[in-house]
Coordinates of C-alpha atoms in Angstrom, one line a residue:
M1279 CA 83.3 112.8 105.2
I1280 CA 85.6 110.8 103.0
Q1281 CA 88.1 113.7 102.9
I1282 CA 88.4 114.4 107.1
L1283 CA 88.9 110.7 107.3
L1284 CA 91.7 110.6 105.3
G1285 CA 92.9 114.2 106.5
E1286 CA 93.2 112.3 109.7
L1287 CA 95.0 109.1 108.3
L1288 CA 98.1 110.6 106.5
P1289 CA 100.5 112.0 108.5
L1290 CA 101.9 115.4 109.2
S1291 CA 105.3 117.4 107.9
T1292 CA 106.9 117.6 111.3
N1293 CA 110.5 117.5 110.1
T1294 CA 111.1 114.9 113.3
N1295 CA 111.5 111.4 112.5
K1296 CA 109.0 109.2 113.9
G1297 CA 108.7 105.5 113.6
L1298 CA 111.3 103.6 111.4
T1299 CA 113.4 105.4 109.2
R1300 CA 116.2 103.6 106.7
R1301 CA 119.6 105.6 106.6
T1302 CA 122.4 104.4 104.0
A1303 CA 125.9 105.2 104.3
Y1304 CA 128.5 104.0 102.2
F1305 CA 132.4 102.9 103.6
D1306 CA 135.5 102.1 101.5
L1307 CA 137.3 99.1 102.5
I1308 CA 141.0 99.2 102.7
Q1309 CA 142.9 95.6 102.3
G1310 CA 144.1 94.8 105.4
K1311 CA 142.0 96.6 107.7
L1312 CA 139.4 95.6 110.5
Y1313 CA 135.9 97.8 110.6
K1314 CA 133.6 97.4 113.4
I1315 CA 130.0 97.9 112.9
A1316 CA 128.1 98.7 116.0
Y1317 CA 124.7 100.8 116.9
K1318 CA 124.9 104.1 118.8
E1319 CA 121.7 103.2 120.9
E1320 CA 120.2 99.9 122.7
L1321 CA 117.7 98.5 120.4
H1322 CA 114.3 97.4 121.2
V1323 CA 112.9 95.8 118.3
Y1324 CA 113.9 93.6 115.4
K1325 CA 116.4 96.0 113.1
P1326 CA 118.5 94.3 110.8
V1327 CA 121.4 95.9 108.9
I1328 CA 121.8 95.1 105.4
C1329 CA 125.1 94.9 104.3
L1330 CA 126.2 95.4 100.5
L1331 CA 129.9 94.2 99.7
Y1332 CA 131.7 95.4 96.7
V1333 CA 134.7 93.8 96.3
L1334 CA 137.9 94.1 94.0
R1335 CA 139.7 91.0 95.0
N1336 CA 143.0 89.7 92.8
G1337 CA 141.6 91.4 89.9
I1338 CA 138.1 90.2 89.8
S1339 CA 134.9 92.0 91.5
S1340 CA 132.1 90.8 93.0
C1341 CA 128.9 91.9 94.7
Y1342 CA 127.3 90.4 98.5
V1343 CA 124.4 91.0 99.8
A1344 CA 124.1 90.3 103.8
S1345 CA 121.9 90.6 106.9
L1346 CA 123.4 90.9 110.3
S1347 CA 122.3 91.7 113.6
G1348 CA 119.5 93.5 114.3
Y1349 CA 118.2 91.2 117.1
R1350 CA 118.4 92.1 121.1
N1351 CA 119.7 89.7 124.2
G1352 CA 122.2 87.6 122.6
V1353 CA 120.5 86.6 119.7
S1354 CA 123.0 86.0 116.8
H1355 CA 122.0 86.7 113.0
F1356 CA 124.0 86.3 109.9
K1357 CA 122.3 85.6 106.5
L1358 CA 123.8 86.2 103.2
I1359 CA 121.3 86.7 100.9
C1360 CA 123.2 87.3 97.7
G1361 CA 126.9 86.0 96.8
N1362 CA 128.8 82.6 97.2
D1363 CA 131.7 82.5 99.7
I1364 CA 131.7 86.0 100.7
Q1365 CA 135.5 87.1 100.4
F1366 CA 135.2 89.2 103.8
K1367 CA 136.1 87.8 107.8
L1368 CA 133.6 88.9 109.5
Y1369 CA 133.5 88.2 113.3
Q1370 CA 130.7 89.0 116.1
K1371 CA 130.6 89.4 119.8
L1372 CA 128.3 90.4 122.4
N1373 CA 128.5 93.8 123.6
S1374 CA 127.5 95.1 127.6
T1375 CA 124.0 95.9 126.0
N1376 CA 123.0 92.4 125.4
Y1377 CA 123.0 92.5 121.4
F1378 CA 125.9 91.7 118.6
D1379 CA 128.5 93.9 117.2
I1380 CA 130.2 93.4 113.6
M1381 CA 133.8 93.1 112.9
L1382 CA 134.8 92.8 109.1
E1383 CA 138.2 92.4 107.9
C1384 CA 139.4 93.3 104.6
P1385 CA 141.4 90.5 103.5
D1386 CA 145.3 91.1 101.8
N1387 CA 144.8 92.2 98.3
S1388 CA 141.6 93.2 98.3
A1389 CA 139.6 96.6 98.6
G1390 CA 136.1 97.8 98.3
I1391 CA 133.3 99.8 99.0
M1392 CA 130.5 98.8 101.7
E1393 CA 127.3 99.8 101.6
I1394 CA 125.1 99.9 105.0
K1395 CA 121.7 100.1 105.2
A1396 CA 120.0 100.0 108.4
M1397 CA 117.0 101.5 110.5
D1398 CA 118.8 103.2 113.5
D1399 CA 122.2 105.1 113.8
L1400 CA 125.3 102.5 113.5
T1401 CA 128.6 103.4 113.8
V1402 CA 131.0 102.1 111.2
I1403 CA 134.8 102.6 112.9
E1404 CA 138.5 101.8 111.4
T1405 CA 139.7 99.8 114.5
T1406 CA 143.0 97.8 115.8
E1407 CA 141.3 95.8 118.5
P1408 CA 142.2 92.4 118.6
L1409 CA 139.9 89.7 117.3
R1410 CA 140.9 87.1 120.2
D1411 CA 137.5 88.1 121.8
W1412 CA 135.9 87.9 118.8
Q1413 CA 133.2 84.9 117.4
Q1414 CA 133.9 84.2 113.7
I1415 CA 130.8 84.2 111.9
A1416 CA 131.8 84.5 107.8
T1417 CA 135.3 83.5 106.4
E1418 CA 136.8 84.5 103.2

């Protein structure tokens, strides 16, 4: 009786993603470059992006952990979880599907690695998009 009940509750392995799946990706950050972080599809539930930044600036290394975006309907979210005074500039902009894209600017005399942990597929691209329409949410 117990075995039948537990057997019905355990997930079946079907090689398909069901529910929330965490994805991790790594990106090299080069001084003076802009990186745009955006969801590939529209969000229907809160799915935060955890961003770990390993930074070398002026010969000093630092580590930062931040929670970015994840909300719909024009609600903005940025929280520095670990680290003081982030050494990158972060910007946000509401996109056409009513959630925020994030832009990260790697300052001069800096380099680093960005580790992204997210529940959904993201795109992270190097861009030359002008920052005039973007709202700054964190500064170096």
